[in-house]
PDB file of C-alpha atoms in Angstrom:
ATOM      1  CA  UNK S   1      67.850  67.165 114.386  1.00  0.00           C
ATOM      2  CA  UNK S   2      70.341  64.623 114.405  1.00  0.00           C
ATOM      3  CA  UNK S   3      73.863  65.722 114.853  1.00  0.00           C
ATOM      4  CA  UNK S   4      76.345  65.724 111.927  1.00  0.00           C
ATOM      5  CA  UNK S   5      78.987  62.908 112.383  1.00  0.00           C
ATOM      6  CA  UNK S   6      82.497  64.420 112.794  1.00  0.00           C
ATOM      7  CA  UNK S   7      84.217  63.803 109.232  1.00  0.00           C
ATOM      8  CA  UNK S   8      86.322  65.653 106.892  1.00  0.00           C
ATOM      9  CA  UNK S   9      83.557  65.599 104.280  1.00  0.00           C
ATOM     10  CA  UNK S  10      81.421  67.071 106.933  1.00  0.00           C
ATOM     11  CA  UNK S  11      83.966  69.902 108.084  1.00  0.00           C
ATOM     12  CA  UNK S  12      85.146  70.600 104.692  1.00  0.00           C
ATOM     13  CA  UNK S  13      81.137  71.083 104.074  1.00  0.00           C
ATOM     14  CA  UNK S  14      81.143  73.297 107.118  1.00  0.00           C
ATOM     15  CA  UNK S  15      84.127  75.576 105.957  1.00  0.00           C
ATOM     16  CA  UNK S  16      82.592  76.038 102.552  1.00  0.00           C
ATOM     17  CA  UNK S  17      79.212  77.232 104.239  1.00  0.00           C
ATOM     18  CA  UNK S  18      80.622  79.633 106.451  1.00  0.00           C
ATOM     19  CA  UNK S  19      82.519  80.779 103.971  1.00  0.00           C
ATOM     20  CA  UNK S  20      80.114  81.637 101.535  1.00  0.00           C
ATOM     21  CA  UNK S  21      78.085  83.217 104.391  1.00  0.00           C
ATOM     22  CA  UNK S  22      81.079  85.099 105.488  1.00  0.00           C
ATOM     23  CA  UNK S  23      81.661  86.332 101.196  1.00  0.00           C
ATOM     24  CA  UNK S  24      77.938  87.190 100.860  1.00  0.00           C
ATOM     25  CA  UNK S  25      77.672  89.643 104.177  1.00  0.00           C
ATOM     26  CA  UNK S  26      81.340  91.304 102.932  1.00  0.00           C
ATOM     27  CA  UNK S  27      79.648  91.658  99.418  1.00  0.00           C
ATOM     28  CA  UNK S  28      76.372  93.365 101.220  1.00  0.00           C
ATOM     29  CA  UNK S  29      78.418  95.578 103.147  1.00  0.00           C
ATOM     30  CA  UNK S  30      80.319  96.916 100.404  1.00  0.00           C
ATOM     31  CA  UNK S  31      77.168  97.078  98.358  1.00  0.00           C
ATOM     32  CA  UNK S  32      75.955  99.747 101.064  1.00  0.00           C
ATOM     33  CA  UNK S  33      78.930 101.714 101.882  1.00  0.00           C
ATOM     34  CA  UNK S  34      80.317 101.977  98.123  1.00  0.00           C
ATOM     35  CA  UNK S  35      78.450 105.249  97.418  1.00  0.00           C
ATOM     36  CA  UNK S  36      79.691 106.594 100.638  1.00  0.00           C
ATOM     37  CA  UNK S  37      83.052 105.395 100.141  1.00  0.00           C
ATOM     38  CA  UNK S  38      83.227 107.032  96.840  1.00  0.00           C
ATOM     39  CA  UNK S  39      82.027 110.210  97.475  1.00  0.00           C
ATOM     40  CA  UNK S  40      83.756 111.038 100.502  1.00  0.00           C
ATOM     41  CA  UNK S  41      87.025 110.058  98.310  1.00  0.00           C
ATOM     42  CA  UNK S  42      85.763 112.954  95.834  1.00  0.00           C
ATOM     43  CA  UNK S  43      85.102 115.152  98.496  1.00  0.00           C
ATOM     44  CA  UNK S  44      88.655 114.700 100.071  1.00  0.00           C
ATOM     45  CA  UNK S  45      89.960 115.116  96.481  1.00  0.00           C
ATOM     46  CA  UNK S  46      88.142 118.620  95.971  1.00  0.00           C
ATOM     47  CA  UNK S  47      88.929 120.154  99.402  1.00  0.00           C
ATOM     48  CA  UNK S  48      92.963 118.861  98.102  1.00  0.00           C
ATOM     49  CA  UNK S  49      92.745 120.437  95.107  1.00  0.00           C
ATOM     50  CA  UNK S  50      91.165 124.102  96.322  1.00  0.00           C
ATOM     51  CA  UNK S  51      93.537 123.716  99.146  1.00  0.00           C
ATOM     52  CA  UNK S  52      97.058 123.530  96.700  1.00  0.00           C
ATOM     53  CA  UNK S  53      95.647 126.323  93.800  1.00  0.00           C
ATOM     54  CA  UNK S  54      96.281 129.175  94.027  1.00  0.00           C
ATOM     55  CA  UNK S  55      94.341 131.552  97.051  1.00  0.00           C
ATOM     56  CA  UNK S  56      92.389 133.830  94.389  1.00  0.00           C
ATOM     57  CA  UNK S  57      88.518 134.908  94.237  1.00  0.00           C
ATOM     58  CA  UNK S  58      86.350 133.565  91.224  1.00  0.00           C
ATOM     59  CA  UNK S  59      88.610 130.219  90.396  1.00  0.00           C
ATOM     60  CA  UNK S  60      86.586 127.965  87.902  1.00  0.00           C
ATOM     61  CA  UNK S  61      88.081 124.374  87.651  1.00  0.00           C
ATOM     62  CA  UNK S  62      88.471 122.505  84.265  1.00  0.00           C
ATOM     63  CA  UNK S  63      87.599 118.629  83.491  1.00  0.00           C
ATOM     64  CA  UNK S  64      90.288 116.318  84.781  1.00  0.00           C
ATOM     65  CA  UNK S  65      92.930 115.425  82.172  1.00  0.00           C
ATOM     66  CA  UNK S  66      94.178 112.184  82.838  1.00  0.00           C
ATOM     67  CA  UNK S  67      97.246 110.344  81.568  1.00  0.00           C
ATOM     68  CA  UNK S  68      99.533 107.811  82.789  1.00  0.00           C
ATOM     69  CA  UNK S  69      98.111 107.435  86.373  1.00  0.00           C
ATOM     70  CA  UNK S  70      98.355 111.563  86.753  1.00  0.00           C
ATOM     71  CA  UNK S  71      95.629 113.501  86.895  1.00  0.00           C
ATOM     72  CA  UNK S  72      95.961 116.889  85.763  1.00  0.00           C
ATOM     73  CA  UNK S  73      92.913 119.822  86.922  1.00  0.00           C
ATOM     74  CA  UNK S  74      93.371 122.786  85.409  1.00  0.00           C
ATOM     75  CA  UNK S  75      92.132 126.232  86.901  1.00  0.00           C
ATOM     76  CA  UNK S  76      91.382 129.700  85.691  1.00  0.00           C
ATOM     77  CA  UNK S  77      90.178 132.915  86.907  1.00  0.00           C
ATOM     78  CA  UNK S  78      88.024 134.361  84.481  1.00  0.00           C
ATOM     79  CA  UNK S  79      89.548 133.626  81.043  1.00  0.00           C
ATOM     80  CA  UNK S  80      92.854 133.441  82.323  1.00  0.00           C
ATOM     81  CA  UNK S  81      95.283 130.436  83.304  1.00  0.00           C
ATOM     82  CA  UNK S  82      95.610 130.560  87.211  1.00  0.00           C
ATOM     83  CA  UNK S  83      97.625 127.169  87.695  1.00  0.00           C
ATOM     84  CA  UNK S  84      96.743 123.745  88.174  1.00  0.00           C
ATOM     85  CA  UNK S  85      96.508 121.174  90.935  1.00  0.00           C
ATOM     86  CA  UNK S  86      98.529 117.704  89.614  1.00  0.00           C
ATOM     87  CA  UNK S  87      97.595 114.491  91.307  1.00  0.00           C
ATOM     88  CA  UNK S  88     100.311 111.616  91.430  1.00  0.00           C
ATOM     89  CA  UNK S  89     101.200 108.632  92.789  1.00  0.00           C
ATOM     90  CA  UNK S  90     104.816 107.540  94.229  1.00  0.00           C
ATOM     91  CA  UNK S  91     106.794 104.355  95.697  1.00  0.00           C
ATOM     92  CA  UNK S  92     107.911 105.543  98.818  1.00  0.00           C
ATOM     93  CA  UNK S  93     109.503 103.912 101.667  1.00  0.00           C
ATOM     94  CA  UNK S  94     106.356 101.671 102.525  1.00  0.00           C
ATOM     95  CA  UNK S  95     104.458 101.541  99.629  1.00  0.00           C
ATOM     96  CA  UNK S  96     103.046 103.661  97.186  1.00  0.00           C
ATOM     97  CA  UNK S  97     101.395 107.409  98.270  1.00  0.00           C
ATOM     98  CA  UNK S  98      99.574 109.911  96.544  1.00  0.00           C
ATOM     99  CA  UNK S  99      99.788 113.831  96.226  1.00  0.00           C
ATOM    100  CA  UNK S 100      98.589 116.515  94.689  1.00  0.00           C
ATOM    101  CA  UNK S 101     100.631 119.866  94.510  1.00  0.00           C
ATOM    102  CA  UNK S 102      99.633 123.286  93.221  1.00  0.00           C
ATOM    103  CA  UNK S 103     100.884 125.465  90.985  1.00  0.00           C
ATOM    104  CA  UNK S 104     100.441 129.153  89.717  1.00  0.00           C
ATOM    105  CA  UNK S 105     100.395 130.417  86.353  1.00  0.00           C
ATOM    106  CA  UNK S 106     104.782 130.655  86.475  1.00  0.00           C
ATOM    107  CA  UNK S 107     105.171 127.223  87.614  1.00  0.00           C
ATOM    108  CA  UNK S 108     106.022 127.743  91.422  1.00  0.00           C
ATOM    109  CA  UNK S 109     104.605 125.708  93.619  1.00  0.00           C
ATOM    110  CA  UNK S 110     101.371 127.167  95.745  1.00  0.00           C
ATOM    111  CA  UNK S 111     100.728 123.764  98.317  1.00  0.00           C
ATOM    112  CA  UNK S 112     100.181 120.229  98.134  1.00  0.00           C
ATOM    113  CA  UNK S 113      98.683 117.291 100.125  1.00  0.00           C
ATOM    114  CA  UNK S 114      99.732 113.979 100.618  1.00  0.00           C
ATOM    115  CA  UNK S 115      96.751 112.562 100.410  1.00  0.00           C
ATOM    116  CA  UNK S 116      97.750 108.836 101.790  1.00  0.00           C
ATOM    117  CA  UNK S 117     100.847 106.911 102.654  1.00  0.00           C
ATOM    118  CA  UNK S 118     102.038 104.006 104.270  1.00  0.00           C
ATOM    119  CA  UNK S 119     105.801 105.635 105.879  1.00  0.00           C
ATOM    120  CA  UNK S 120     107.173 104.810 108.621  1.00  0.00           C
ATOM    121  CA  UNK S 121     105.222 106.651 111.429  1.00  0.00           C
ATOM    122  CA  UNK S 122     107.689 109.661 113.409  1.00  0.00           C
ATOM    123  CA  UNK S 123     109.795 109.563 109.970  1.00  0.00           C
ATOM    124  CA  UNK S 124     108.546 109.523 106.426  1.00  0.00           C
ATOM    125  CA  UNK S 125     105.076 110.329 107.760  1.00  0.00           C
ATOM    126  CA  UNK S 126     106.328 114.047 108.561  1.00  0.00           C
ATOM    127  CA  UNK S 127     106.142 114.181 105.194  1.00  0.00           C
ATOM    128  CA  UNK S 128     103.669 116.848 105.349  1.00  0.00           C
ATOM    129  CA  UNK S 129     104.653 118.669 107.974  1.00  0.00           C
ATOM    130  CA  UNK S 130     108.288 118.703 106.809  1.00  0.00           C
ATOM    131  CA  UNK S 131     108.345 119.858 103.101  1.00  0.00           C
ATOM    132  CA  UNK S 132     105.625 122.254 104.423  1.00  0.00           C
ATOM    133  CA  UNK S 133     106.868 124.117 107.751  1.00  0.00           C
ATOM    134  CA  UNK S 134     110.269 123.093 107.937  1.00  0.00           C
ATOM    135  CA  UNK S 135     112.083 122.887 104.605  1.00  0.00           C
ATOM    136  CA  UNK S 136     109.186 123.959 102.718  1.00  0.00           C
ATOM    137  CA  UNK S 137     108.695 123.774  98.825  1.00  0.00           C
ATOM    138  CA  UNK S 138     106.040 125.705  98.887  1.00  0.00           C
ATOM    139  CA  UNK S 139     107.216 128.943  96.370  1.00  0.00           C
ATOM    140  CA  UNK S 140     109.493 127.442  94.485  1.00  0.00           C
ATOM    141  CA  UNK S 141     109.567 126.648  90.960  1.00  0.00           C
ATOM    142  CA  UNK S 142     111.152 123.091  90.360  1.00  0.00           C
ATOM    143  CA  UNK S 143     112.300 124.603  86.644  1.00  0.00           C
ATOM    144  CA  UNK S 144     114.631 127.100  88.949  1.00  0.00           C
ATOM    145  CA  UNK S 145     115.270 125.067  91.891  1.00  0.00           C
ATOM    146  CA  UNK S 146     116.887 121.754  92.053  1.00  0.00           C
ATOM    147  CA  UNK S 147     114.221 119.750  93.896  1.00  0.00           C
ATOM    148  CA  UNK S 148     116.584 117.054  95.343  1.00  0.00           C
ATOM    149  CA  UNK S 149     117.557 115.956  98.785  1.00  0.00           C
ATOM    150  CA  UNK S 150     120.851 117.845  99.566  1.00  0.00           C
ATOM    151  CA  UNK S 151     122.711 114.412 100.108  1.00  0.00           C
ATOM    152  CA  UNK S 152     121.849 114.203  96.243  1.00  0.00           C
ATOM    153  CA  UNK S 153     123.222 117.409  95.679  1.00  0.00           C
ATOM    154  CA  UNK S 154     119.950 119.154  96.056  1.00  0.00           C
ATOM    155  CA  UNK S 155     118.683 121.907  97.234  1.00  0.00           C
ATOM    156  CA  UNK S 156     116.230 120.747  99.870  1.00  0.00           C
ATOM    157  CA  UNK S 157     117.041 118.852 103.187  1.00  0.00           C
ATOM    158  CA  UNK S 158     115.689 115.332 103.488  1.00  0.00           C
ATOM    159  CA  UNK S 159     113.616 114.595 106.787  1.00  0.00           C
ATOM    160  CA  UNK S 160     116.027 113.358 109.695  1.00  0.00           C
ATOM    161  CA  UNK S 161     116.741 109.238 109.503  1.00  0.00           C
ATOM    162  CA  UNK S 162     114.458 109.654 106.555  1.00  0.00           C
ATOM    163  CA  UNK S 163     115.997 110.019 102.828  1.00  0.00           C
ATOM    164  CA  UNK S 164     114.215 107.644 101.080  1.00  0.00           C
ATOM    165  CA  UNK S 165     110.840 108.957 101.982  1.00  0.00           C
ATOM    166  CA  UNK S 166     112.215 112.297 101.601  1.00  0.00           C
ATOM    167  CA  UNK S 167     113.803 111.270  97.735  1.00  0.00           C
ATOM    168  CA  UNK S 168     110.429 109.818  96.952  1.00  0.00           C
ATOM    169  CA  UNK S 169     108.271 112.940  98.151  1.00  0.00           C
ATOM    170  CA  UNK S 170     110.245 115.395  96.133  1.00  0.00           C
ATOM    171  CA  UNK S 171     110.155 112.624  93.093  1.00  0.00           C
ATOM    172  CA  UNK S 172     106.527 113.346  93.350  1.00  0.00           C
ATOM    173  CA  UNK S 173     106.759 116.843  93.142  1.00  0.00           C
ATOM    174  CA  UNK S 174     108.740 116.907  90.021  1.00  0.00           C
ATOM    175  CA  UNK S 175     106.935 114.492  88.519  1.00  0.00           C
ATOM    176  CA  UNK S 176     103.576 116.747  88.975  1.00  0.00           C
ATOM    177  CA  UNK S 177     105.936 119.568  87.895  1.00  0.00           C
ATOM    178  CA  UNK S 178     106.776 117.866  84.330  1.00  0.00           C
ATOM    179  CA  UNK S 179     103.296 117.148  83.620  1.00  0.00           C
ATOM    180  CA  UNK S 180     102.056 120.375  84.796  1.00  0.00           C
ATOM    181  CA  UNK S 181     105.414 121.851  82.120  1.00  0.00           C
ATOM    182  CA  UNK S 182     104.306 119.556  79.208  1.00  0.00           C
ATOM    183  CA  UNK S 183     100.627 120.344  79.214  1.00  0.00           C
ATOM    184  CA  UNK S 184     101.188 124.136  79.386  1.00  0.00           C
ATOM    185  CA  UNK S 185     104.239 124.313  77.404  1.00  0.00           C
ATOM    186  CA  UNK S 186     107.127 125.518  80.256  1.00  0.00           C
ATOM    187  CA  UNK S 187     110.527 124.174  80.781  1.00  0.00           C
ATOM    188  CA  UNK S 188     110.935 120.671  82.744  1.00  0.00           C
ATOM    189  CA  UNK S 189     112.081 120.412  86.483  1.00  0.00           C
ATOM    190  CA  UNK S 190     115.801 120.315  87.091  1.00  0.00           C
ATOM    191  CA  UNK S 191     115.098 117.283  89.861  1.00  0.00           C
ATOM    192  CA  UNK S 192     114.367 113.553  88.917  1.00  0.00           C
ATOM    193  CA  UNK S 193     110.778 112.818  87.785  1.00  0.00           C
ATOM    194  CA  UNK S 194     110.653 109.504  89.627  1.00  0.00           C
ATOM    195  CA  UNK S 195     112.495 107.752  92.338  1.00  0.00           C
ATOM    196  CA  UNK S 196     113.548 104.791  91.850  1.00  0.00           C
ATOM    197  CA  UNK S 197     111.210 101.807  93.020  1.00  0.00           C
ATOM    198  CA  UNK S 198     114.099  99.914  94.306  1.00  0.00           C
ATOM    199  CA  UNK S 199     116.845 102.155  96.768  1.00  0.00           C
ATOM    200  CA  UNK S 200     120.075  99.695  96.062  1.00  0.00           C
ATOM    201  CA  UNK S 201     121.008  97.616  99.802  1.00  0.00           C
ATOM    202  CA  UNK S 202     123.922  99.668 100.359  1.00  0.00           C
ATOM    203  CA  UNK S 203     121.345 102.741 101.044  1.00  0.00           C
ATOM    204  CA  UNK S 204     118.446 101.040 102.297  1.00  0.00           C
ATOM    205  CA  UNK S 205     120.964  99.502 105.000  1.00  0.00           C
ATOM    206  CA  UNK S 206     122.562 103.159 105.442  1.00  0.00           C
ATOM    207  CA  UNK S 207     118.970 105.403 105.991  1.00  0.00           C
ATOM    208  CA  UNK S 208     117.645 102.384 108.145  1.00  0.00           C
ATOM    209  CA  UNK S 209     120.942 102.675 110.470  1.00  0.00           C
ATOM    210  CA  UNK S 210     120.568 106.278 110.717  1.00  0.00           C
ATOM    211  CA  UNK S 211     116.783 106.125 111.783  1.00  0.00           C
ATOM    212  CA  UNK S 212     117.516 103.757 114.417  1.00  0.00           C
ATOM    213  CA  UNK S 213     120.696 105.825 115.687  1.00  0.00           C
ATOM    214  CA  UNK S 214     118.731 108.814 115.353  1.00  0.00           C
ATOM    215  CA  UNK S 215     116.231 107.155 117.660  1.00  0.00           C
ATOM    216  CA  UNK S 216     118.413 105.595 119.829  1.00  0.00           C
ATOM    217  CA  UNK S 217     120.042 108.789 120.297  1.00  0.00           C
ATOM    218  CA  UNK S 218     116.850 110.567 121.155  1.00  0.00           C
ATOM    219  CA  UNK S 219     115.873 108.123 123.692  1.00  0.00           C
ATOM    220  CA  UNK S 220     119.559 108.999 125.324  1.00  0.00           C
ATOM    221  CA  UNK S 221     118.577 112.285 125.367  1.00  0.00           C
ATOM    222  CA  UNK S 222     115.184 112.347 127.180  1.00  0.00           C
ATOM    223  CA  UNK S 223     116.524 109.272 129.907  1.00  0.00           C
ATOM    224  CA  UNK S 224     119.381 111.780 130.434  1.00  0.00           C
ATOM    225  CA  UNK S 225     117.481 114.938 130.776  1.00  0.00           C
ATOM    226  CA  UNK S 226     114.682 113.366 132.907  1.00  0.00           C
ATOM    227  CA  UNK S 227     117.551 111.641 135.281  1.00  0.00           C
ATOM    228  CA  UNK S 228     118.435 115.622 135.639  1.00  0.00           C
ATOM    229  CA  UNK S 229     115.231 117.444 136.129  1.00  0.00           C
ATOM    230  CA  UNK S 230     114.042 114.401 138.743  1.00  0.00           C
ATOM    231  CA  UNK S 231     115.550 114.888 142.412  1.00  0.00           C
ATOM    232  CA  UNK S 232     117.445 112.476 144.089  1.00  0.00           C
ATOM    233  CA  UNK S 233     115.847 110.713 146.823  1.00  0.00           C
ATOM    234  CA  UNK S 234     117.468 109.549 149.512  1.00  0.00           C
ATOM    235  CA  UNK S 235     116.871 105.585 150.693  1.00  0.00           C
ATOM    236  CA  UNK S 236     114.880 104.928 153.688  1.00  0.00           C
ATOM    237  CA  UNK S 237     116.432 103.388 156.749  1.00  0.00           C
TER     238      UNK S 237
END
């Protein structure tokens, strides 16, 4: 076969091959693994949803009801309301993140689970953990309890070097809370219903100087405590 001469016809023909190659094996991959995709997404969804209702024998869980990018699944045990598990979506620190948080039959909140995020890793990422273990939500009714970071005059700590994830996780919760409220007919949450998408510069400057003191700090800390525990060695002659 005689070899292609070198020409920007010729390469530009070249480019456009391999990329069509290139578009028709990522078509054909996602062709297989769609189905997959999809229902391990519904199977994450279902274990998050059993996992933030209510703990009770004999739950039976409603069609979806679905408005304004939340998703709202009703439960009940028998012929009575049990709660429902709200599904929402957030603008966080890195990007948007989902949720969905649980609630009993007054309101209070039984669990939730972030369900993805983009934070910043060893900060807004504790997300979970934090609002779980350490200043946990979990009990309280966001129509009784001001669901705010306490530098907001809240009642709930933000995560260390981390208010604006913090802000935007609780944002979440109240905004399950109202549509959980307006579907079943219960007063609104005293906390804000959405972050805002924007944090002004003043306070993005201010949280992303106190994550890197925090860290800086930290580091301190561990040099210092390491230089203690680790004997001194004298110098050889």
């Amino acid at each position: 076969m005689a070899k292609l001469k070198s020409s920007l016809t010729n390469m530009l023909l070249s480019l456009t091959l391999i990329t069509l190659v290139a578009a028709g094996l990522l078509a054909g991959i996602y062709s297989l693994t769609k189905d997959t995709i999809a229902a391990t997404n519904a199977a994450k969804q279902q274990a998050a949803i059993i996992a933030v209702l209510p703990q009770v024998e004999g739950l039976t869980i409603a069609e979806p009801i679905e408005a304004e990018g939340i998703t709202i699944f009703k439960a009940n045990q028998g012929d009575t309301f049990a709660g429902a598990a709200v599904k929402v979506a957030e603008n966080g620190f890195g990007g948007i993140f989902h949720v969905m948080v649980g609630f009993d039959a007054t309101g209070a909140i039984t669990g939730f689970e972030v369900l993805d995020h983009q934070e910043t890793p060893g900060l807004g990422s504790k997300m979970q953990e934090w609002f779980q273990n350490v200043r946990t939500v979990i009990g309280l009714n966001p129509a009784e309890a001001n669901l705010t970071v306490s530098k907001d005059g809240g009642d709930v700590d933000a995560i260390t070097a981390a208010t604006i994830s913090s802000r935007a996780f609780l944002a979440a919760v109240n905004k399950a809370y109202n549509a959980y409220a307006e579907a079943n007919n219960a007063p609104i949450a005293q906390g804000v219903s959405s972050a805002s998408p924007i944090e002004d510069a003043e306070t993005l400057a201010a949280d992303s100087l106190a994550a890197v003191e925090e860290v800086a700090a930290e580091t301190a800390a561990e040099t210092a405590a390491e230089a203690v525990a680790e004997p001194n060695v004298e110098p050889a002659n």
